[in-house]
Short mmCIF file of C-alpha atoms in Angstrom, two decimals:
data_model
loop_
_atom_site.label_atom_id
_atom_site.label_comp_id
_atom_site.label_asym_id
_atom_site.label_seq_id
_atom_site.Cartn_x
_atom_site.Cartn_y
_atom_site.Cartn_z
CA MET A 4 -74.66 -1.08 41.15
CA ARG A 5 -76.23 -4.17 39.69
CA PHE A 6 -76.10 -2.82 36.12
CA ALA A 7 -72.38 -2.10 36.30
CA TRP A 8 -71.78 -5.67 37.46
CA ARG A 9 -74.19 -7.45 35.10
CA VAL A 10 -73.10 -5.98 31.75
CA GLN A 11 -70.39 -7.70 29.73
CA PRO A 12 -67.59 -6.68 29.92
CA ARG A 13 -67.98 -5.58 33.52
CA ASN A 14 -67.72 -1.86 34.01
CA TYR A 15 -65.54 -1.55 37.12
CA LEU A 16 -65.29 2.24 36.93
CA LEU A 17 -69.07 2.62 36.94
CA PHE A 18 -69.27 0.10 39.78
CA ALA A 19 -66.75 2.15 41.78
CA CYS A 20 -68.79 5.31 41.17
CA HIS A 21 -71.98 3.57 42.32
CA PHE A 22 -70.22 2.20 45.40
CA THR A 23 -68.82 5.63 46.31
CA ASN A 24 -72.23 7.24 45.85
CA ALA A 25 -73.92 4.59 48.00
CA SER A 26 -71.29 5.07 50.71
CA ALA A 27 -71.74 8.85 50.69
CA GLN A 28 -75.51 8.47 50.91
CA THR A 29 -75.12 6.11 53.86
CA VAL A 30 -72.95 8.64 55.68
CA GLN A 31 -75.47 11.41 54.98
CA ASP A 32 -78.31 9.18 56.22
CA ALA A 33 -76.37 8.57 59.45
CA ARG A 34 -75.78 12.31 59.89
CA PHE A 35 -79.50 13.01 59.28
CA TYR A 36 -80.55 10.35 61.78
CA ASN A 37 -78.07 11.65 64.38
CA TYR A 38 -79.25 15.25 63.95
CA TRP A 39 -82.98 14.61 64.12
CA TYR A 40 -83.30 11.51 66.30
CA ASN A 41 -80.19 11.20 68.52
CA GLY A 42 -80.10 14.67 70.02
CA GLY A 43 -77.76 16.35 67.54
CA ARG A 44 -80.16 19.22 66.98
CA GLU A 45 -80.46 19.91 70.70
CA LYS A 46 -76.68 19.89 71.11
CA LYS A 47 -76.30 22.36 68.25
CA LEU A 48 -78.99 24.68 69.62
CA ALA A 49 -77.45 24.55 73.10
CA LEU A 50 -74.02 25.36 71.68
CA GLU A 51 -75.40 28.29 69.69
CA ALA A 52 -77.25 29.58 72.76
CA SER A 53 -74.11 29.41 74.88
CA GLN A 54 -72.12 31.26 72.20
CA ASP A 55 -74.79 33.94 71.93
CA ALA A 56 -74.91 34.38 75.72
CA GLY A 57 -71.33 35.53 76.08
CA ALA A 58 -68.32 36.39 74.02
CA VAL A 59 -66.28 33.38 73.05
CA ALA A 60 -62.67 33.61 74.10
CA PRO A 61 -60.36 33.64 71.09
CA GLY A 62 -58.37 30.50 70.43
CA LYS A 63 -54.64 30.19 69.95
CA VAL A 64 -54.90 30.56 66.18
CA THR A 65 -56.96 33.75 66.46
CA GLU A 66 -54.50 35.17 68.97
CA ALA A 67 -51.61 34.34 66.63
CA VAL A 68 -53.35 36.07 63.73
CA ILE A 69 -53.96 39.19 65.80
CA ALA A 70 -50.33 39.22 66.95
CA ALA A 71 -49.12 38.82 63.37
CA ARG A 72 -51.28 41.73 62.22
CA GLU A 73 -49.96 43.94 65.02
CA GLU A 74 -46.39 42.99 64.12
CA ALA A 75 -47.05 43.78 60.45
CA LYS A 76 -48.41 47.20 61.42
CA LYS A 77 -45.24 47.88 63.45
CA VAL A 78 -43.00 46.90 60.53
CA GLU A 79 -45.11 48.92 58.08
CA SER A 80 -44.93 52.06 60.22
CA LYS A 81 -41.10 51.99 60.33
#
C-alpha cells in the first residue's frame, strides 16, 4: 500500500486494490483463527456427524422443488 501512496502522482486505483486485498486477507485470517482456535472445527465435525447419523428433513425449498417436478410430470403426461 505504501508504494501506491508514495509515488507521484498518487495511484489511487492501485491503493484501492491493495486495500481490498488487505481487507480480504484479514477476513480470511479471522476465518482461519475461528476454525482452528475458537472451536469452529469441532462445530463443523459435530454438524457433519449429526447429518450422517440420520436423514436430514428436507427444507421448504426442497419440498417446493419436489412438488414442482411432480406437477410438471402431471402436465407432461396429459
